[in-house]
Coordinates of C-alpha atoms in Angstrom, one line a residue:
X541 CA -24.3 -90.9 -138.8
X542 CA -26.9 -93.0 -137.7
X543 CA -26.5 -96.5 -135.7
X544 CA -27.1 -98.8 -138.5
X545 CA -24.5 -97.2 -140.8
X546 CA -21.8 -97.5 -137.9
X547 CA -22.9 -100.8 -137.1
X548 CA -22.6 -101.6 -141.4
X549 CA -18.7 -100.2 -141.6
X550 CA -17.9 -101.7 -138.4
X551 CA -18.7 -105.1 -140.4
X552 CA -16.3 -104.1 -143.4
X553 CA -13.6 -102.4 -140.5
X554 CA -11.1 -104.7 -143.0
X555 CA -12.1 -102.9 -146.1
X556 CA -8.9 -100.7 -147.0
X557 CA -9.4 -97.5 -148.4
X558 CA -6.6 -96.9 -150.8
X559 CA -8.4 -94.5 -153.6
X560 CA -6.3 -92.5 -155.7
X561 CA -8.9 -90.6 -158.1
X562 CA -6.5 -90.3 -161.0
X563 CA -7.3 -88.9 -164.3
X564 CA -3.8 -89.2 -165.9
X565 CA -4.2 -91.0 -169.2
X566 CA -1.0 -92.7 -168.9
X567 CA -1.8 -95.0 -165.7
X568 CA -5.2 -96.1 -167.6
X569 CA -2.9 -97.0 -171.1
X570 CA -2.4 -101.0 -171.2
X571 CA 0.9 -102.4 -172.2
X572 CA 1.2 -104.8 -174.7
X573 CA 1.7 -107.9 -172.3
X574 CA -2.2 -107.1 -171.2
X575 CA -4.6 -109.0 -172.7
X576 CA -7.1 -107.4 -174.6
X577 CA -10.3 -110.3 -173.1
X578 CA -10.9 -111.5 -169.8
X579 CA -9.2 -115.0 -169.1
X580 CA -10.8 -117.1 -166.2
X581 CA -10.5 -121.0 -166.0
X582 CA -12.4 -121.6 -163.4
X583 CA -15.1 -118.7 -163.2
X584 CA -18.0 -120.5 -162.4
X585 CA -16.6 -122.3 -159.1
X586 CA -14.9 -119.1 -157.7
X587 CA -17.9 -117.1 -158.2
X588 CA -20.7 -119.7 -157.5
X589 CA -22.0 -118.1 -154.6
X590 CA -22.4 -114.8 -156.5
X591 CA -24.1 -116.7 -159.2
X592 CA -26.1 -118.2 -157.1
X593 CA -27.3 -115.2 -155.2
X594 CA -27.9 -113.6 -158.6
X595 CA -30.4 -116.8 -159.2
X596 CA -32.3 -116.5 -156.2
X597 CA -32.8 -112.3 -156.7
X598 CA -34.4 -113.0 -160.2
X599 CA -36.6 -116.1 -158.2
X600 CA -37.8 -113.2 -155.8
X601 CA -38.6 -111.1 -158.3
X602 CA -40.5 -112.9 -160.6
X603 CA -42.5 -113.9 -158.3
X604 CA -43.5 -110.2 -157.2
X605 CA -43.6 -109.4 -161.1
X606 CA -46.4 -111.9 -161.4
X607 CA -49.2 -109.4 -159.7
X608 CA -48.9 -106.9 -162.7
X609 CA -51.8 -109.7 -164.1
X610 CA -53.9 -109.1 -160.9
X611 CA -52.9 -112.5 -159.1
X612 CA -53.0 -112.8 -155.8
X613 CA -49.7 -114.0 -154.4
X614 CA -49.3 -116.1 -151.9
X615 CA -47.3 -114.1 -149.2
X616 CA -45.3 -117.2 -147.5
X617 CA -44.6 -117.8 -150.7
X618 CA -43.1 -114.9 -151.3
X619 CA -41.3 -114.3 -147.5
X620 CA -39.5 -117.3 -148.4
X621 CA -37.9 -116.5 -151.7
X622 CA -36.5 -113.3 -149.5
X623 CA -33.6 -116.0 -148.6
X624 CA -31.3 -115.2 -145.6
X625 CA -28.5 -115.2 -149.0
X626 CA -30.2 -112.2 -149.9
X627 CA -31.0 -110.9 -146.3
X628 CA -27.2 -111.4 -145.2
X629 CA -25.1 -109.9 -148.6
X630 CA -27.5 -106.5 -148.6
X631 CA -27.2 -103.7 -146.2
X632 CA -28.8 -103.4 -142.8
X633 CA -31.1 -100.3 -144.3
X634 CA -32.0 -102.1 -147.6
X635 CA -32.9 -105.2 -145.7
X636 CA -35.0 -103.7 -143.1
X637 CA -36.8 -101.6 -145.9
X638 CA -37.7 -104.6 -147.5
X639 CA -38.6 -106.6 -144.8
X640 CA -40.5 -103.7 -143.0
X641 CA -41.9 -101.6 -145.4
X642 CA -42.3 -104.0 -148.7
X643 CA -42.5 -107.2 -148.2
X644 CA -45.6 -107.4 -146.3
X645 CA -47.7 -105.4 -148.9
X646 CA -47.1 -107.6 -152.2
X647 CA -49.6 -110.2 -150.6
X648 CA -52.4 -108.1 -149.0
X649 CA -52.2 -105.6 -152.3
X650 CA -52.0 -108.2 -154.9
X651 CA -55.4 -109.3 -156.6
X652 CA -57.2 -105.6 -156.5
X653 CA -57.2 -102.9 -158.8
X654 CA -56.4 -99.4 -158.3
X655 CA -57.2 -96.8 -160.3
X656 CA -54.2 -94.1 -159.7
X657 CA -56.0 -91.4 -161.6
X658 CA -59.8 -91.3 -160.5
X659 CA -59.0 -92.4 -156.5
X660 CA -55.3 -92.0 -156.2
X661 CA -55.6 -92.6 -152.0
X662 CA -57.3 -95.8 -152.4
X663 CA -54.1 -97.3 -153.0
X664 CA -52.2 -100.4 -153.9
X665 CA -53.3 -102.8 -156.2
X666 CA -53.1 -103.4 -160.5
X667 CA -52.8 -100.3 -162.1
X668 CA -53.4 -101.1 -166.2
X669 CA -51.0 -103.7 -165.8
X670 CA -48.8 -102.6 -163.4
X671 CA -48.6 -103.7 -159.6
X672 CA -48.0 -101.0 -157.4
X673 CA -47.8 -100.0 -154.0
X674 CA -50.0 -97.5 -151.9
X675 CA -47.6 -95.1 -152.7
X676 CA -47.5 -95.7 -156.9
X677 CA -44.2 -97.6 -156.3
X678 CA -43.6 -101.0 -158.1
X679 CA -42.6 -103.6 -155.1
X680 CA -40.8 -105.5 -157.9
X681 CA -38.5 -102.5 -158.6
X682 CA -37.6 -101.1 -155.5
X683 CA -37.0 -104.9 -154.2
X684 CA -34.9 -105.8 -157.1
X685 CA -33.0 -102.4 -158.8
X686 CA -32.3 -101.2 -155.1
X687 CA -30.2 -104.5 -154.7
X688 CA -27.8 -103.9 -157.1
X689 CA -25.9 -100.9 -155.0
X690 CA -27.4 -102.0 -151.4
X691 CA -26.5 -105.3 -152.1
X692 CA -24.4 -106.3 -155.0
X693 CA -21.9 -103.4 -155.2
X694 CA -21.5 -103.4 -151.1
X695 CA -20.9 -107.3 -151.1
X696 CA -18.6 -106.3 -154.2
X697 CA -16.8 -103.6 -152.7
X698 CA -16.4 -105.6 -149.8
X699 CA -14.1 -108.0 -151.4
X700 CA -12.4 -105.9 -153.7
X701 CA -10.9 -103.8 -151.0
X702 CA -9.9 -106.5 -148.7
X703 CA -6.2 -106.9 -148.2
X704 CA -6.5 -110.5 -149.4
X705 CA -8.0 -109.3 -152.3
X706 CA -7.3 -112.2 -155.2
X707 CA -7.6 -113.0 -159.2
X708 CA -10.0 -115.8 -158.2
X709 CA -12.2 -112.7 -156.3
X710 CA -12.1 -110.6 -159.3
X711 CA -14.2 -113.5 -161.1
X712 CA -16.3 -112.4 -158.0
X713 CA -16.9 -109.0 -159.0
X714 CA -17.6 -109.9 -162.4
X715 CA -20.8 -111.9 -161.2
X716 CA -22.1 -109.2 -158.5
X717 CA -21.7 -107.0 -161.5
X718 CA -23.8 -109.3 -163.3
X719 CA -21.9 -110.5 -166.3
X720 CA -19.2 -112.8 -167.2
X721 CA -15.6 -113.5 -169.0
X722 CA -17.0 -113.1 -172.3
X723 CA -18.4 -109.9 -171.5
X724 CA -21.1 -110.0 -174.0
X725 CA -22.2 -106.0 -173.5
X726 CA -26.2 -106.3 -173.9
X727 CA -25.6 -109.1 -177.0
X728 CA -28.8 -110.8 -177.4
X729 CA -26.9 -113.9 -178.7
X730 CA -24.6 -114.3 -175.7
X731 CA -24.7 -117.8 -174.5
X732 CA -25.0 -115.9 -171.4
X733 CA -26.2 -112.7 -171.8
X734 CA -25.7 -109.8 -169.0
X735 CA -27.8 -109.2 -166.1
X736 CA -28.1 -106.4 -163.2
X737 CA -26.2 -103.5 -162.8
X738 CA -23.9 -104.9 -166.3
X739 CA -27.3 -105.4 -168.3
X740 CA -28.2 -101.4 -167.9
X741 CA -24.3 -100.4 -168.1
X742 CA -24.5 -102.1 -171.6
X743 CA -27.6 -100.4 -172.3
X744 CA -26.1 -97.1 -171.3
X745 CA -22.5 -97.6 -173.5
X746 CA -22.6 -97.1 -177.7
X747 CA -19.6 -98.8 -178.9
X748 CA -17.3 -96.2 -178.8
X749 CA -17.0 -96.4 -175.3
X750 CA -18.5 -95.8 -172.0
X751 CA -19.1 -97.3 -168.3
X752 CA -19.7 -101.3 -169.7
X753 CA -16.1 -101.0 -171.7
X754 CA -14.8 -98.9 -168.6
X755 CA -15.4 -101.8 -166.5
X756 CA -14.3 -104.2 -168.2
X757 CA -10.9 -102.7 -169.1
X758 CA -10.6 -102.0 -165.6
X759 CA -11.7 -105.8 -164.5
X760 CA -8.9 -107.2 -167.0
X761 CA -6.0 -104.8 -165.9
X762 CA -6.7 -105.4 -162.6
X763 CA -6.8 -109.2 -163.0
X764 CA -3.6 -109.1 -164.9
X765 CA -1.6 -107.7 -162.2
X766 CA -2.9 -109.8 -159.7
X767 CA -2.0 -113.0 -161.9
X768 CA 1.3 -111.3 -162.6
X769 CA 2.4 -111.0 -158.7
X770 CA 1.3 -107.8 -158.0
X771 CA -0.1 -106.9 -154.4
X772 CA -3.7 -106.6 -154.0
X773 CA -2.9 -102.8 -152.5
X774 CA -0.6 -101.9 -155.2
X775 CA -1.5 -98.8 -157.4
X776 CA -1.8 -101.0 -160.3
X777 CA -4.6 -103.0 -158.7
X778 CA -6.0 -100.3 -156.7
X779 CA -6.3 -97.7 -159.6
X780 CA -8.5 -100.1 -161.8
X781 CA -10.3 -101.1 -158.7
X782 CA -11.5 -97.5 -158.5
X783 CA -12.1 -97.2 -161.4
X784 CA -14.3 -100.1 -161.9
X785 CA -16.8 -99.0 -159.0
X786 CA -16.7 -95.1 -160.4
X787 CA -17.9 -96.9 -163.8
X788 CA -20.3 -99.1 -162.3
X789 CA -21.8 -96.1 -159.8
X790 CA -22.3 -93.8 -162.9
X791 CA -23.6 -95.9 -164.8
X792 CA -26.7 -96.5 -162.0
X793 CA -27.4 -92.9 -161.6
X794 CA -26.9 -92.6 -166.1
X795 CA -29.6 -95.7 -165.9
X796 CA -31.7 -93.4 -163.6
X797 CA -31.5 -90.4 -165.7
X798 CA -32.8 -92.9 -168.7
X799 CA -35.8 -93.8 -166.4
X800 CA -37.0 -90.3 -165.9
X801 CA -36.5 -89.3 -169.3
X802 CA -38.9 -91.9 -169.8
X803 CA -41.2 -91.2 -167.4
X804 CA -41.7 -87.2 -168.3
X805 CA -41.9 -88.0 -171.7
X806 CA -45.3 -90.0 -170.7
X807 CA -46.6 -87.2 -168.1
X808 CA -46.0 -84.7 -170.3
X809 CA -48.0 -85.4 -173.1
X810 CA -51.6 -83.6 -173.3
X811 CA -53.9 -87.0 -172.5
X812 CA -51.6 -90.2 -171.8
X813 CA -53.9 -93.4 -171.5
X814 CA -54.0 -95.3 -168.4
X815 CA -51.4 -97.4 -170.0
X816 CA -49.2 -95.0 -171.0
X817 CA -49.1 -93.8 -167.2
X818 CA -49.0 -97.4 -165.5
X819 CA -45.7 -97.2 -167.5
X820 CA -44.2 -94.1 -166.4
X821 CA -45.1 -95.3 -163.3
X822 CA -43.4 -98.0 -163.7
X823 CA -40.2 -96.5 -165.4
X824 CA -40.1 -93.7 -162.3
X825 CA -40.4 -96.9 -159.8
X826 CA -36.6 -98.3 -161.4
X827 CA -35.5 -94.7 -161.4
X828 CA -35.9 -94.1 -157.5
X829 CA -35.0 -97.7 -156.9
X830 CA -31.4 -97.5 -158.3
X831 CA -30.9 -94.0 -156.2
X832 CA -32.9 -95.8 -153.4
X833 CA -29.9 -98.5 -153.6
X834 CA -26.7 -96.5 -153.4
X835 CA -28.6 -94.1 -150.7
X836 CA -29.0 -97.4 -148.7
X837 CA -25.2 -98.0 -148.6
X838 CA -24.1 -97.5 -145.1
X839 CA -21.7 -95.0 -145.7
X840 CA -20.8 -92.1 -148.3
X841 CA -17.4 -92.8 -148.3
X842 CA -18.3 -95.9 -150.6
X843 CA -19.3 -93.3 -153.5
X844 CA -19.3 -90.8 -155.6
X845 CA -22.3 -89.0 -154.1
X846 CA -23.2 -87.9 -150.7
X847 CA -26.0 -88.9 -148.9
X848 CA -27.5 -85.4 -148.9
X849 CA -27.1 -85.8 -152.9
X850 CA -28.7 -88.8 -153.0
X851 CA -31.9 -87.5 -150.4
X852 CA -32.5 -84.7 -152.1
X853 CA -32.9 -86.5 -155.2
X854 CA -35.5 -89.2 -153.7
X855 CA -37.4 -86.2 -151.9
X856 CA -38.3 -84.7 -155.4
X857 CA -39.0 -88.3 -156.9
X858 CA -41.5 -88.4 -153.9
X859 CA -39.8 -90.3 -151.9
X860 CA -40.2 -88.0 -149.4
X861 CA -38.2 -87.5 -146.2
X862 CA -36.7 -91.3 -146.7
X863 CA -39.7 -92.3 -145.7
X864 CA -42.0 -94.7 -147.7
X865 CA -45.1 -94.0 -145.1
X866 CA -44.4 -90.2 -146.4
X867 CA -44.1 -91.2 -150.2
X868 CA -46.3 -90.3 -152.7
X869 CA -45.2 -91.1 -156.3
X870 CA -49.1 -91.9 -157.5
X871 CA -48.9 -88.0 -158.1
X872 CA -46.6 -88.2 -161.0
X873 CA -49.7 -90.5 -162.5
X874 CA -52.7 -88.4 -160.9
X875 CA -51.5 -84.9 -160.8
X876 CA -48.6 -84.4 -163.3
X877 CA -48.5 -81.1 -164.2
X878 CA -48.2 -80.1 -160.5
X879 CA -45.4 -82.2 -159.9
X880 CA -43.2 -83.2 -163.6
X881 CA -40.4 -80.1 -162.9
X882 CA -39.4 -82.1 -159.9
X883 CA -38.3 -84.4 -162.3
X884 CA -36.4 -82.6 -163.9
X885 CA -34.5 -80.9 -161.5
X886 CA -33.7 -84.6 -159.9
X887 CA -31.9 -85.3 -163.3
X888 CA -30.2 -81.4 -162.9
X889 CA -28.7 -82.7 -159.8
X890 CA -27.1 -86.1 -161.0
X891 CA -25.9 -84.1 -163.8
X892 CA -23.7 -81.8 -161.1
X893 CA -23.3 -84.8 -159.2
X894 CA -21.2 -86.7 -161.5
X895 CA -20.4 -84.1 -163.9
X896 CA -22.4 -85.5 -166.8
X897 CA -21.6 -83.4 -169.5
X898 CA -24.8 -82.3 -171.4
X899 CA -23.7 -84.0 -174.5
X900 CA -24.0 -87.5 -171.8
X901 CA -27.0 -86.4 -170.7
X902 CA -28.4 -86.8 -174.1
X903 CA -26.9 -90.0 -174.8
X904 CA -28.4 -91.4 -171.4
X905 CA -31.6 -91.4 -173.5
X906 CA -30.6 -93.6 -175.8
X907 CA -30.2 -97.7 -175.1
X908 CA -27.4 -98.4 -176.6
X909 CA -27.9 -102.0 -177.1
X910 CA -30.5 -101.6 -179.6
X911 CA -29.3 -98.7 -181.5
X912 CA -25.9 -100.7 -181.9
X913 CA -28.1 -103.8 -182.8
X914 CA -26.1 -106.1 -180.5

């Protein structure tokens, strides 16, 4: 284990580990006292900071997103919408990514074109619309979809296993999560529609079930209990505690497999435009961002997957070695028939990761929220 990853757990030495991976059907079965919604009267003051923080991650990005025109961004600019908010609530290895290997290249790249198929080692620059670094990664992805594990579900995680773990904190998790009491599921008519890790969870769950409505059952239980007197370490709470982060860490590595899917049904093809391939670019960049995320955890003992999983993964998405000077995803774009298996033995290895049944596999192709119409 590497310094940084002590030094992270030593900062969350209060976290308690009570995790009881239970499967029994009757533990997860509500009683009739539980309320089928989420109830919260005062959501929006006990969760402000995570709100807030959520605000200030969609400023940054944006702002990175608006180089796919071939603008040239103003670097201060952008240094200072990397606030120390979102600095201080991520990890010590997604922060020093970002501020080592990222951040400094959105300015000095933005404003050129690159073309990843005729000069692939010129680059960073505009590729048919998309801005992407020397290495054929989108800065806006790996800035923003590796926050949601190496910085919302940490800070998340953080409070949930704290042993004064409260029903005001679970409106907490609801808004590192990215959505809200009404749990609106991907609805395009919510007053206040999802966002982050929530927004793909929707996209990943039909209505018949799945990781969004796993969540949120959890989420509501838990809640309950804790309104009702329980103890924040008392199976009750702990059992839907797990199962909440289980749903929400599945549903990142599911979103992942969507991306993939995506980008091998581009690279594949006999003659993809440029277009066509600035977009499987683009969809590969949010695929090895959300791994990227929950391999910059400081610790495996916050998931599901180990970090040998998780690097072996990112090495055959060319991230190679865990190191971005090494990385060369461009070759998905330039070179795909050499490299498009890799692909799909990344999404082999999630699937024996988290047991994804084949029958999942398939449905992770699918975004839900549209086919459901919701």
């Amino acid at each position: 284990m590497n310094i940084q990853k002590v030094i992270a757990i030593s900062l969350l030495a209060t976290v308690g580990f009570a995790s009881c991976n239970k499967d029994d059907d009757d533990d997860n079965n509500t009683s009739p006292s539980i309320p089928n919604s989420y109830t919260s009267n005062n959501f929006d003051v006990n969760a402000a900071s995570q709100i807030e923080l959520g605000d200030q991650l969609e400023a940054l990005a944006s702002k990175i997103g608006e180089g796919d025109d071939g603008s040239k961004l103003d670097q201060s600019e952008v240094d200072a919408l990397f606030t120390s908010d979102i600095d201080g609530a991520g990890t010590f290895n997604y922060t020093n990514f970002i501020e080592s290997d990222v951040l400094p290249l959105v300015g000095p790249e933005s404003g050129q074109q690159w073309d990843v198929v005729a000069n692939p080692d010129s680059g960073g620059g505009v590729f048919a619309g998309r801005f992407l670094s020397y290495t054929g990664l989108e800065h806006k992805q790996l800035v923003e979809k590796a926050y949601f594990m190496g910085g919302h579900y940490i800070q998340a995680y953080a409070i949930a296993y704290d042993d004064n773990f409260s029903s005001a904190d679970v409106d907490k998790l609801l808004a590192l999560y990215g959505t809200n009491p009404e749990f609106p599921m991907g609805a395009s008519n919510a007053e206040v529609a999802d966002r982050f890790s929530a927004k793909y969870a929707a996209r990943r769950t039909p209505e018949t079930g799945g990781f969004y409505l796993d969540a949120r059952k959890a989420l509501i239980i838990a809640k309950y209990h804790l309104d009702n007197g329980a103890s924040p370490e008392s199976f009750e709470v702990r059992d839907q505690i797990d199962n909440f982060f289980a749903a929400w860490e599945k549903s990142i590595a599911a979103t992942a497999i969507n991306y993939m899917y995506s980008t091998l049904d581009v690279i594949t093809k006999s003659n993809p435009t440029d277009e066509e391939l600035a977009d499987a670019l683009h969809a590969h960049s949010e695929a090895v961002a959300f791994i990227l995320g929950a391999y910059q955890l400081p610790s495996s003992e916050y998931l599901i997957a180990s970090d040998s999983q998780l690097e072996s993964v990112l090495s055959l998405l060319k991230f190679n070695d865990i190191n971005y000077d090494n990385s060369n995803a461009y070759l998905f774009a330039s070179e795909p028939n050499d490299h498009y298996l890799d692909i799909s033995i990344a999404m082999d290895q999630l699937q024996e990761t988290y047991n994804f049944t084949d029958d999942q596999m398939e449905s992770f192709k699918i975004n839900w929220v549209n086919e459901d119409n919701r």
